[in-house]
């Protein structure tokens, strides 16, 4: 990966973005890369992935994908974001045909990155002032990912708190929420044991940060029950313990979850079965793997325990998570002084051309929508996928989600792709029988008009 650009998983589409600095590759790999066509590079990458991607990056971003698949709140957030962004595109397009003039405010898209203040009051443990901290949902997710990444990769004990602390200091990582947990339970040795299942439990609820604080405040480690529980050898039944606390011991206030409100007594477990309205269409990336994950959980006792304690999972359960519950779409950005380019990969598929790959085009349209609306709303953007600073569209950066950057900026089809897709969407949402006139044929729109129509009708029925 590059020194300055982080790889990431987009929290709406759950496409994985991997950034590779070609200058840091071995010379023979760099020469081979420069000579390959995109199609040949896909094949080469599949066979030689770890020449380009660190194992740490691979596991870290894989863990983020598992969160979208199996964490009810994150699954809900992906659905909510996709719906809001699709609606916003239509509304802005109706207001102005010049996308460079678009501007909007969408506070709900900021929710995972907003600081929330939590007060933990336990008079016996912390005195009258208690412990107060501020944290975001995103920080909770990142801290979870750092710890599970370390537990999967390291060869030391999974609960060696001193080694984990040294690893946190030596590697780019997130640990603010873990530090809070250590402070509350007054022991890094205990915190490292309970942190993964604690975060998983928090993201079963409609208010993860608040629930994180509630569960921590309930951890009276001086009580005979907790003393006896902690004295057991791992694996302990942390998931069952936190589930009991959430359902029997604390009152979880429901949050306003909008159109996809599946919360029951503060729990969002039903969110993993979400579809878009009556269309029964699921999330284009997450839903197939979520269905697989739920089926395995139902038929395979202990399957989901991998996400709380991967070291104690069976070989089969580990293999399914690491090799099969795997991001189906990846965009690899190769940063090279000679030839920077984007390579679109699908799981196990060496697609000869993105334009000819219907699935890739579907994901491509959602990525473009996401990038345009996040730019219009002034939200943080992913790193650029294009280096053509002379391009007339570069400065405005509405094209930040468009990864089909051409060799020559004069050949860029971003405005055409955006206008074609918006025309098709407005046609479907308005119900007008007249077929929209597209300035140039779009292969994906021609082949998938029925699929897009079904998806958009589902959105319309929810309004």
Tab-separated table of C-alpha atoms in Angstrom:
chain	number	residue	atom	x	y	z
A	1	UNK	CA	0.000	0.000	0.000
A	2	UNK	CA	1.056	3.646	-0.185
A	3	UNK	CA	2.718	5.481	2.650
A	4	UNK	CA	0.249	8.372	2.626
A	5	UNK	CA	-3.043	6.960	1.318
A	6	UNK	CA	-5.044	4.523	3.389
A	7	UNK	CA	-6.982	1.655	1.908
A	8	UNK	CA	-10.589	1.479	3.085
A	9	UNK	CA	-13.996	-0.132	2.698
A	10	UNK	CA	-16.737	2.278	1.670
A	11	UNK	CA	-19.477	2.140	4.381
A	12	UNK	CA	-22.363	2.517	1.913
A	13	UNK	CA	-21.464	0.271	-1.008
A	14	UNK	CA	-18.927	-1.903	0.866
A	15	UNK	CA	-16.616	-1.844	-2.097
A	16	UNK	CA	-13.023	-2.270	-0.957
A	17	UNK	CA	-10.431	0.269	-2.125
A	18	UNK	CA	-6.795	-0.859	-2.064
A	19	UNK	CA	-4.080	1.713	-2.746
A	20	UNK	CA	-0.711	0.429	-3.956
A	21	UNK	CA	2.430	2.550	-4.340
A	22	UNK	CA	4.230	1.008	-7.318
A	23	UNK	CA	7.507	2.679	-6.344
A	24	UNK	CA	7.596	0.563	-3.177
A	25	UNK	CA	7.275	-2.700	-5.088
A	26	UNK	CA	10.327	-4.804	-5.981
A	27	UNK	CA	11.803	-3.580	-9.303
A	28	UNK	CA	10.955	-6.802	-11.124
A	29	UNK	CA	7.300	-6.556	-10.004
A	30	UNK	CA	7.098	-2.915	-11.061
A	31	UNK	CA	8.456	-3.691	-14.530
A	32	UNK	CA	6.034	-6.579	-14.890
A	33	UNK	CA	3.134	-4.370	-13.760
A	34	UNK	CA	3.917	-1.600	-16.266
A	35	UNK	CA	3.942	-4.056	-19.160
A	36	UNK	CA	0.615	-5.771	-18.352
A	37	UNK	CA	-2.791	-4.920	-19.770
A	38	UNK	CA	-5.597	-4.439	-17.243
A	39	UNK	CA	-7.000	-7.905	-17.952
A	40	UNK	CA	-3.582	-9.536	-17.579
A	41	UNK	CA	-2.954	-7.596	-14.390
A	42	UNK	CA	-6.174	-8.929	-12.846
A	43	UNK	CA	-4.985	-12.464	-13.447
A	44	UNK	CA	-1.514	-11.661	-12.158
A	45	UNK	CA	-2.929	-9.983	-9.044
A	46	UNK	CA	-5.105	-12.983	-8.200
A	47	UNK	CA	-2.035	-15.216	-8.257
A	48	UNK	CA	0.351	-12.757	-6.562
A	49	UNK	CA	-1.869	-10.646	-4.313
A	50	UNK	CA	0.581	-10.260	-1.457
A	51	UNK	CA	3.215	-8.723	-3.694
A	52	UNK	CA	0.893	-5.698	-3.704
A	53	UNK	CA	-1.123	-5.852	-0.480
A	54	UNK	CA	0.214	-6.234	3.061
A	55	UNK	CA	-1.380	-9.012	5.082
A	56	UNK	CA	-2.297	-6.380	7.694
A	57	UNK	CA	-4.243	-4.373	5.103
A	58	UNK	CA	-5.928	-7.491	3.743
A	59	UNK	CA	-7.204	-8.610	7.151
A	60	UNK	CA	-8.068	-5.099	8.351
A	61	UNK	CA	-10.312	-4.329	5.381
A	62	UNK	CA	-11.747	-7.847	5.444
A	63	UNK	CA	-12.837	-7.236	9.056
A	64	UNK	CA	-14.641	-4.060	7.967
A	65	UNK	CA	-16.515	-6.105	5.390
A	66	UNK	CA	-17.587	-8.596	8.084
A	67	UNK	CA	-19.015	-5.652	10.037
A	68	UNK	CA	-21.282	-4.763	7.111
A	69	UNK	CA	-22.336	-8.383	6.717
A	70	UNK	CA	-22.971	-9.257	10.373
A	71	UNK	CA	-23.287	-6.088	12.516
A	72	UNK	CA	-27.004	-5.149	12.400
A	73	UNK	CA	-26.441	-1.405	12.863
A	74	UNK	CA	-23.808	-1.196	10.097
A	75	UNK	CA	-25.975	-3.280	7.788
A	76	UNK	CA	-28.840	-0.853	8.468
A	77	UNK	CA	-26.536	2.143	7.874
A	78	UNK	CA	-25.543	0.804	4.452
A	79	UNK	CA	-29.215	0.456	3.431
A	80	UNK	CA	-30.138	3.861	4.819
A	81	UNK	CA	-27.216	5.556	3.061
A	82	UNK	CA	-27.956	3.918	-0.285
A	83	UNK	CA	-31.590	5.022	-0.167
A	84	UNK	CA	-30.826	8.595	0.918
A	85	UNK	CA	-28.114	9.062	-1.703
A	86	UNK	CA	-30.341	7.717	-4.498
A	87	UNK	CA	-33.137	10.086	-3.446
A	88	UNK	CA	-30.742	13.034	-3.149
A	89	UNK	CA	-29.420	12.479	-6.675
A	90	UNK	CA	-32.949	12.667	-8.065
A	91	UNK	CA	-33.870	15.767	-6.062
A	92	UNK	CA	-30.697	17.674	-6.992
A	93	UNK	CA	-30.975	16.703	-10.654
A	94	UNK	CA	-34.529	18.047	-10.751
A	95	UNK	CA	-33.373	21.303	-9.148
A	96	UNK	CA	-30.444	21.898	-11.521
A	97	UNK	CA	-29.012	20.193	-14.559
A	98	UNK	CA	-25.523	21.471	-13.643
A	99	UNK	CA	-24.183	19.026	-11.102
A	100	UNK	CA	-21.307	21.377	-10.255
A	101	UNK	CA	-23.868	23.680	-8.617
A	102	UNK	CA	-25.302	20.973	-6.393
A	103	UNK	CA	-25.186	21.485	-2.635
A	104	UNK	CA	-27.118	19.803	0.167
A	105	UNK	CA	-27.109	18.930	3.852
A	106	UNK	CA	-27.582	15.276	4.871
A	107	UNK	CA	-26.857	15.015	8.629
A	108	UNK	CA	-27.785	11.317	8.790
A	109	UNK	CA	-24.781	10.411	6.620
A	110	UNK	CA	-22.503	11.948	9.254
A	111	UNK	CA	-23.801	9.868	12.128
A	112	UNK	CA	-21.027	7.265	12.227
A	113	UNK	CA	-18.346	9.985	12.453
A	114	UNK	CA	-20.031	12.272	15.006
A	115	UNK	CA	-18.542	12.462	18.497
A	116	UNK	CA	-20.878	11.314	21.253
A	117	UNK	CA	-20.304	11.992	24.924
A	118	UNK	CA	-20.697	9.075	27.319
A	119	UNK	CA	-20.737	9.219	31.108
A	120	UNK	CA	-20.058	6.047	33.098
A	121	UNK	CA	-21.113	6.353	36.716
A	122	UNK	CA	-20.152	3.576	39.058
A	123	UNK	CA	-19.687	5.104	42.492
A	124	UNK	CA	-17.796	2.141	43.913
A	125	UNK	CA	-15.342	1.978	41.030
A	126	UNK	CA	-14.876	5.574	39.845
A	127	UNK	CA	-16.033	7.872	42.626
A	128	UNK	CA	-18.545	10.680	42.311
A	129	UNK	CA	-17.212	12.104	39.043
A	130	UNK	CA	-17.342	8.810	37.151
A	131	UNK	CA	-15.647	8.525	33.746
A	132	UNK	CA	-16.589	10.720	30.822
A	133	UNK	CA	-15.378	10.192	27.257
A	134	UNK	CA	-16.237	11.158	23.689
A	135	UNK	CA	-16.119	8.666	20.881
A	136	UNK	CA	-17.634	7.990	17.452
A	137	UNK	CA	-19.246	4.890	16.034
A	138	UNK	CA	-16.452	4.805	13.472
A	139	UNK	CA	-13.813	4.754	16.221
A	140	UNK	CA	-15.556	1.773	17.824
A	141	UNK	CA	-15.488	-0.052	14.491
A	142	UNK	CA	-11.839	0.784	13.871
A	143	UNK	CA	-10.748	-0.313	17.350
A	144	UNK	CA	-12.612	-3.598	16.901
A	145	UNK	CA	-10.883	-4.049	13.553
A	146	UNK	CA	-7.421	-3.375	14.989
A	147	UNK	CA	-7.855	-6.013	17.686
A	148	UNK	CA	-9.350	-8.745	15.494
A	149	UNK	CA	-6.682	-8.023	12.872
A	150	UNK	CA	-3.975	-8.519	15.497
A	151	UNK	CA	-5.582	-11.691	16.867
A	152	UNK	CA	-5.808	-13.247	13.409
A	153	UNK	CA	-2.287	-12.340	12.310
A	154	UNK	CA	-0.190	-12.618	15.466
A	155	UNK	CA	1.330	-15.892	16.581
A	156	UNK	CA	1.385	-14.962	20.264
A	157	UNK	CA	-1.463	-15.557	22.692
A	158	UNK	CA	-4.693	-13.891	21.555
A	159	UNK	CA	-4.989	-12.259	24.973
A	160	UNK	CA	-1.396	-11.135	25.480
A	161	UNK	CA	-2.282	-7.549	26.407
A	162	UNK	CA	1.326	-6.350	26.716
A	163	UNK	CA	2.234	-7.587	23.220
A	164	UNK	CA	-0.927	-6.068	21.776
A	165	UNK	CA	-0.104	-2.705	23.385
A	166	UNK	CA	3.366	-2.773	21.820
A	167	UNK	CA	1.799	-3.631	18.466
A	168	UNK	CA	-0.557	-0.645	18.770
A	169	UNK	CA	2.415	1.661	19.295
A	170	UNK	CA	4.396	0.278	16.356
A	171	UNK	CA	1.637	0.068	13.742
A	172	UNK	CA	-0.931	2.468	12.291
A	173	UNK	CA	-3.935	1.491	14.388
A	174	UNK	CA	-6.950	2.712	16.318
A	175	UNK	CA	-7.227	2.240	20.062
A	176	UNK	CA	-9.200	5.110	21.657
A	177	UNK	CA	-12.227	2.932	22.493
A	178	UNK	CA	-9.978	0.115	23.673
A	179	UNK	CA	-8.188	2.567	25.972
A	180	UNK	CA	-11.532	3.583	27.467
A	181	UNK	CA	-12.393	-0.061	28.046
A	182	UNK	CA	-9.039	-0.633	29.776
A	183	UNK	CA	-9.658	2.354	32.034
A	184	UNK	CA	-13.161	1.255	33.001
A	185	UNK	CA	-12.323	-2.367	33.791
A	186	UNK	CA	-8.942	-1.323	35.270
A	187	UNK	CA	-7.122	-4.157	33.525
A	188	UNK	CA	-5.739	-4.522	30.016
A	189	UNK	CA	-5.704	-8.298	30.537
A	190	UNK	CA	-9.483	-8.261	31.059
A	191	UNK	CA	-10.198	-5.592	28.436
A	192	UNK	CA	-8.534	-7.580	25.655
A	193	UNK	CA	-10.740	-10.568	26.473
A	194	UNK	CA	-14.078	-8.775	26.411
A	195	UNK	CA	-13.550	-5.979	23.869
A	196	UNK	CA	-14.540	-7.780	20.624
A	197	UNK	CA	-17.805	-9.263	21.971
A	198	UNK	CA	-18.547	-5.961	23.730
A	199	UNK	CA	-18.371	-3.992	20.468
A	200	UNK	CA	-20.369	-6.656	18.634
A	201	UNK	CA	-23.105	-6.370	21.260
A	202	UNK	CA	-23.137	-2.563	21.025
A	203	UNK	CA	-23.706	-2.727	17.258
A	204	UNK	CA	-26.749	-4.946	17.736
A	205	UNK	CA	-28.485	-1.802	19.012
A	206	UNK	CA	-29.800	1.394	17.461
A	207	UNK	CA	-27.332	3.475	19.523
A	208	UNK	CA	-23.964	1.685	19.512
A	209	UNK	CA	-21.897	4.286	21.402
A	210	UNK	CA	-24.506	4.706	24.123
A	211	UNK	CA	-24.849	0.928	24.400
A	212	UNK	CA	-21.057	0.566	24.612
A	213	UNK	CA	-21.142	2.874	27.630
A	214	UNK	CA	-24.143	1.123	29.201
A	215	UNK	CA	-22.520	-2.291	28.926
A	216	UNK	CA	-19.241	-1.012	30.350
A	217	UNK	CA	-20.999	0.687	33.267
A	218	UNK	CA	-22.678	-2.628	34.059
A	219	UNK	CA	-19.331	-4.382	34.421
A	220	UNK	CA	-18.978	-4.410	38.206
A	221	UNK	CA	-15.886	-6.572	38.338
A	222	UNK	CA	-15.901	-6.575	42.134
A	223	UNK	CA	-19.153	-8.515	42.267
A	224	UNK	CA	-19.036	-12.226	42.991
A	225	UNK	CA	-20.695	-13.035	39.652
A	226	UNK	CA	-18.190	-11.166	37.493
A	227	UNK	CA	-15.259	-12.313	39.614
A	228	UNK	CA	-16.313	-15.926	39.070
A	229	UNK	CA	-16.998	-15.354	35.359
A	230	UNK	CA	-13.642	-13.716	34.678
A	231	UNK	CA	-11.784	-16.408	36.607
A	232	UNK	CA	-12.773	-18.939	33.926
A	233	UNK	CA	-10.414	-19.904	31.154
A	234	UNK	CA	-11.176	-18.594	27.673
A	235	UNK	CA	-13.241	-19.020	25.655
A	236	UNK	CA	-15.811	-17.506	28.009
A	237	UNK	CA	-19.412	-16.974	26.982
A	238	UNK	CA	-19.100	-13.211	26.537
A	239	UNK	CA	-21.636	-13.062	23.701
A	240	UNK	CA	-24.293	-14.721	25.841
A	241	UNK	CA	-23.441	-12.509	28.811
A	242	UNK	CA	-23.764	-9.265	26.842
A	243	UNK	CA	-26.940	-10.510	25.150
A	244	UNK	CA	-28.440	-11.192	28.578
A	245	UNK	CA	-27.491	-7.707	29.793
A	246	UNK	CA	-28.962	-6.046	26.695
A	247	UNK	CA	-32.246	-7.945	26.820
A	248	UNK	CA	-32.805	-8.331	30.567
A	249	UNK	CA	-30.788	-5.852	32.595
A	250	UNK	CA	-30.704	-2.460	30.839
A	251	UNK	CA	-33.248	-0.243	29.120
A	252	UNK	CA	-32.170	0.598	25.600
A	253	UNK	CA	-33.803	3.717	24.194
A	254	UNK	CA	-34.871	3.380	20.576
A	255	UNK	CA	-33.327	5.810	18.102
A	256	UNK	CA	-35.134	7.182	15.059
A	257	UNK	CA	-34.082	4.724	12.368
A	258	UNK	CA	-36.179	6.171	9.548
A	259	UNK	CA	-37.654	4.007	6.786
A	260	UNK	CA	-35.643	0.948	7.777
A	261	UNK	CA	-36.736	0.979	11.417
A	262	UNK	CA	-36.464	-2.625	12.572
A	263	UNK	CA	-35.557	-1.807	16.189
A	264	UNK	CA	-37.351	-3.787	18.872
A	265	UNK	CA	-36.609	-2.634	22.415
A	266	UNK	CA	-33.481	-0.974	21.104
A	267	UNK	CA	-32.185	-4.088	19.304
A	268	UNK	CA	-31.676	-4.134	15.538
A	269	UNK	CA	-31.156	-7.861	14.960
A	270	UNK	CA	-33.873	-7.939	12.262
A	271	UNK	CA	-31.891	-5.417	10.200
A	272	UNK	CA	-29.872	-8.280	8.701
A	273	UNK	CA	-32.972	-9.234	6.720
A	274	UNK	CA	-33.600	-5.785	5.220
A	275	UNK	CA	-34.809	-5.260	1.652
A	276	UNK	CA	-35.739	-2.136	-0.281
A	277	UNK	CA	-39.493	-1.803	0.203
A	278	UNK	CA	-41.708	-4.389	-1.426
A	279	UNK	CA	-39.151	-4.992	-4.183
A	280	UNK	CA	-37.413	-7.626	-2.025
A	281	UNK	CA	-34.168	-6.358	-3.477
A	282	UNK	CA	-31.330	-6.399	-0.993
A	283	UNK	CA	-28.081	-4.532	-0.773
A	284	UNK	CA	-26.174	-5.171	-4.037
A	285	UNK	CA	-23.028	-6.332	-2.234
A	286	UNK	CA	-23.870	-7.239	1.371
A	287	UNK	CA	-27.130	-9.173	1.112
A	288	UNK	CA	-25.849	-12.401	-0.534
A	289	UNK	CA	-23.063	-12.792	2.042
A	290	UNK	CA	-25.377	-11.820	4.908
A	291	UNK	CA	-27.817	-14.548	3.870
A	292	UNK	CA	-24.947	-17.046	3.759
A	293	UNK	CA	-23.671	-15.863	7.152
A	294	UNK	CA	-27.120	-16.165	8.753
A	295	UNK	CA	-27.628	-19.654	7.306
A	296	UNK	CA	-24.285	-20.781	8.704
A	297	UNK	CA	-25.090	-19.223	12.074
A	298	UNK	CA	-28.408	-21.050	12.187
A	299	UNK	CA	-27.027	-24.471	11.231
A	300	UNK	CA	-23.526	-24.304	12.674
A	301	UNK	CA	-23.311	-23.768	16.421
A	302	UNK	CA	-20.538	-21.353	17.292
A	303	UNK	CA	-20.141	-20.058	13.743
A	304	UNK	CA	-20.631	-16.397	14.635
A	305	UNK	CA	-18.256	-16.761	17.572
A	306	UNK	CA	-15.417	-16.237	15.110
A	307	UNK	CA	-16.198	-12.502	15.195
A	308	UNK	CA	-15.802	-12.420	18.984
A	309	UNK	CA	-12.866	-14.764	19.420
A	310	UNK	CA	-11.282	-15.890	16.142
A	311	UNK	CA	-8.554	-17.946	17.825
A	312	UNK	CA	-11.125	-20.384	19.220
A	313	UNK	CA	-13.063	-20.845	15.980
A	314	UNK	CA	-12.982	-24.160	14.161
A	315	UNK	CA	-10.896	-24.443	11.021
A	316	UNK	CA	-14.050	-24.568	8.901
A	317	UNK	CA	-15.588	-21.469	10.492
A	318	UNK	CA	-12.334	-19.556	10.078
A	319	UNK	CA	-12.020	-20.612	6.445
A	320	UNK	CA	-15.576	-19.525	5.606
A	321	UNK	CA	-15.055	-16.074	7.103
A	322	UNK	CA	-11.613	-15.479	5.645
A	323	UNK	CA	-12.068	-17.036	2.212
A	324	UNK	CA	-15.808	-17.004	1.486
A	325	UNK	CA	-17.387	-14.095	3.410
A	326	UNK	CA	-15.109	-11.926	1.347
A	327	UNK	CA	-15.588	-8.546	-0.385
A	328	UNK	CA	-17.002	-9.305	-3.846
A	329	UNK	CA	-15.837	-5.988	-5.322
A	330	UNK	CA	-12.431	-4.364	-5.014
A	331	UNK	CA	-10.922	-1.348	-6.748
A	332	UNK	CA	-7.136	-1.362	-6.762
A	333	UNK	CA	-5.543	2.016	-7.333
A	334	UNK	CA	-1.964	1.637	-8.557
A	335	UNK	CA	0.008	4.840	-7.955
A	336	UNK	CA	2.928	4.943	-10.383
A	337	UNK	CA	4.991	7.764	-11.899
A	338	UNK	CA	4.710	6.003	-15.256
A	339	UNK	CA	1.188	4.672	-15.305
A	340	UNK	CA	-1.357	5.160	-12.522
A	341	UNK	CA	-4.535	3.212	-13.077
A	342	UNK	CA	-7.549	1.612	-11.413
A	343	UNK	CA	-8.235	-2.102	-11.612
A	344	UNK	CA	-11.751	-3.379	-10.835
A	345	UNK	CA	-11.802	-6.863	-9.336
A	346	UNK	CA	-14.724	-9.130	-8.528
A	347	UNK	CA	-14.463	-12.079	-6.208
A	348	UNK	CA	-13.029	-14.989	-8.134
A	349	UNK	CA	-13.782	-13.321	-11.467
A	350	UNK	CA	-11.215	-12.133	-13.967
A	351	UNK	CA	-13.538	-9.809	-15.871
A	352	UNK	CA	-11.947	-8.924	-19.229
A	353	UNK	CA	-13.682	-5.548	-19.365
A	354	UNK	CA	-15.644	-3.569	-16.791
A	355	UNK	CA	-17.904	-2.198	-19.532
A	356	UNK	CA	-18.920	-5.740	-20.400
A	357	UNK	CA	-19.442	-6.803	-16.809
A	358	UNK	CA	-23.019	-6.078	-15.722
A	359	UNK	CA	-22.365	-6.538	-12.024
A	360	UNK	CA	-19.413	-4.183	-12.156
A	361	UNK	CA	-21.485	-1.525	-13.910
A	362	UNK	CA	-24.210	-1.777	-11.275
A	363	UNK	CA	-21.715	-1.225	-8.475
A	364	UNK	CA	-20.080	1.512	-10.545
A	365	UNK	CA	-23.309	3.536	-10.666
A	366	UNK	CA	-23.735	3.365	-6.889
A	367	UNK	CA	-20.117	4.455	-6.380
A	368	UNK	CA	-20.635	7.459	-8.661
A	369	UNK	CA	-23.848	8.450	-6.827
A	370	UNK	CA	-22.080	8.115	-3.493
A	371	UNK	CA	-19.148	10.268	-4.570
A	372	UNK	CA	-21.320	12.987	-6.082
A	373	UNK	CA	-23.622	13.330	-3.077
A	374	UNK	CA	-20.837	13.211	-0.503
A	375	UNK	CA	-19.117	16.023	-2.411
A	376	UNK	CA	-22.365	18.039	-2.634
A	377	UNK	CA	-22.995	17.542	1.087
A	378	UNK	CA	-19.466	18.533	2.102
A	379	UNK	CA	-18.723	15.105	3.587
A	380	UNK	CA	-15.306	13.493	3.726
A	381	UNK	CA	-14.318	11.811	0.485
A	382	UNK	CA	-12.206	8.814	-0.333
A	383	UNK	CA	-8.812	9.424	-1.894
A	384	UNK	CA	-8.854	10.360	-5.573
A	385	UNK	CA	-9.061	7.689	-8.250
A	386	UNK	CA	-7.809	10.028	-10.971
A	387	UNK	CA	-4.596	12.007	-11.352
A	388	UNK	CA	-5.584	14.213	-14.309
A	389	UNK	CA	-5.209	17.617	-12.657
A	390	UNK	CA	-5.625	19.348	-16.019
A	391	UNK	CA	-9.106	17.846	-16.479
A	392	UNK	CA	-11.973	20.355	-16.277
A	393	UNK	CA	-13.778	18.083	-13.785
A	394	UNK	CA	-10.813	17.487	-11.466
A	395	UNK	CA	-11.001	20.614	-9.310
A	396	UNK	CA	-14.720	20.293	-8.507
A	397	UNK	CA	-14.102	16.632	-7.537
A	398	UNK	CA	-17.684	15.465	-8.042
A	399	UNK	CA	-16.097	12.608	-9.967
A	400	UNK	CA	-14.307	11.180	-6.895
A	401	UNK	CA	-16.306	7.930	-7.112
A	402	UNK	CA	-15.733	7.461	-10.841
A	403	UNK	CA	-12.936	4.953	-11.262
A	404	UNK	CA	-12.942	4.601	-15.064
A	405	UNK	CA	-10.270	7.268	-15.451
A	406	UNK	CA	-9.057	7.261	-19.072
A	407	UNK	CA	-5.486	7.640	-20.290
A	408	UNK	CA	-6.428	11.014	-21.823
A	409	UNK	CA	-8.703	13.320	-19.756
A	410	UNK	CA	-10.424	14.441	-22.958
A	411	UNK	CA	-11.882	10.914	-23.161
A	412	UNK	CA	-13.504	11.068	-19.696
A	413	UNK	CA	-17.138	9.938	-19.749
A	414	UNK	CA	-18.039	10.858	-16.169
A	415	UNK	CA	-20.547	13.626	-17.071
A	416	UNK	CA	-22.171	11.389	-19.678
A	417	UNK	CA	-22.422	8.424	-17.323
A	418	UNK	CA	-23.927	10.598	-14.587
A	419	UNK	CA	-26.504	12.252	-16.845
A	420	UNK	CA	-27.536	8.954	-18.451
A	421	UNK	CA	-28.052	7.260	-15.118
A	422	UNK	CA	-29.971	10.229	-13.682
A	423	UNK	CA	-32.273	10.345	-16.702
A	424	UNK	CA	-33.034	6.667	-16.301
A	425	UNK	CA	-33.638	7.120	-12.570
A	426	UNK	CA	-35.936	10.131	-13.024
A	427	UNK	CA	-37.867	8.177	-15.625
A	428	UNK	CA	-38.415	5.300	-13.217
A	429	UNK	CA	-39.282	7.490	-10.215
A	430	UNK	CA	-41.722	9.685	-12.148
A	431	UNK	CA	-43.508	6.749	-13.706
A	432	UNK	CA	-43.623	8.610	-17.013
A	433	UNK	CA	-44.147	6.069	-19.834
A	434	UNK	CA	-41.943	7.990	-22.239
A	435	UNK	CA	-38.486	6.427	-22.622
A	436	UNK	CA	-35.748	8.963	-21.813
A	437	UNK	CA	-33.481	10.043	-24.659
A	438	UNK	CA	-29.905	9.173	-23.799
A	439	UNK	CA	-27.156	11.130	-25.497
A	440	UNK	CA	-25.116	7.974	-25.910
A	441	UNK	CA	-26.079	4.374	-25.329
A	442	UNK	CA	-25.084	2.996	-21.933
A	443	UNK	CA	-24.505	-0.753	-21.998
A	444	UNK	CA	-25.405	-1.213	-18.378
A	445	UNK	CA	-28.612	0.861	-18.585
A	446	UNK	CA	-29.705	-1.084	-21.659
A	447	UNK	CA	-29.055	-4.466	-20.091
A	448	UNK	CA	-30.203	-3.650	-16.558
A	449	UNK	CA	-33.080	-1.198	-16.959
A	450	UNK	CA	-35.395	-3.785	-15.415
A	451	UNK	CA	-33.157	-4.286	-12.388
A	452	UNK	CA	-32.755	-0.547	-11.822
A	453	UNK	CA	-36.486	-0.056	-12.306
A	454	UNK	CA	-37.269	-2.669	-9.665
A	455	UNK	CA	-34.825	-1.102	-7.228
A	456	UNK	CA	-36.183	2.429	-7.755
A	457	UNK	CA	-39.824	1.313	-7.514
A	458	UNK	CA	-38.938	-0.170	-4.145
A	459	UNK	CA	-37.547	3.187	-3.028
A	460	UNK	CA	-40.627	5.021	-4.295
A	461	UNK	CA	-43.031	2.795	-2.356
A	462	UNK	CA	-41.146	3.589	0.870
A	463	UNK	CA	-41.804	7.344	0.546
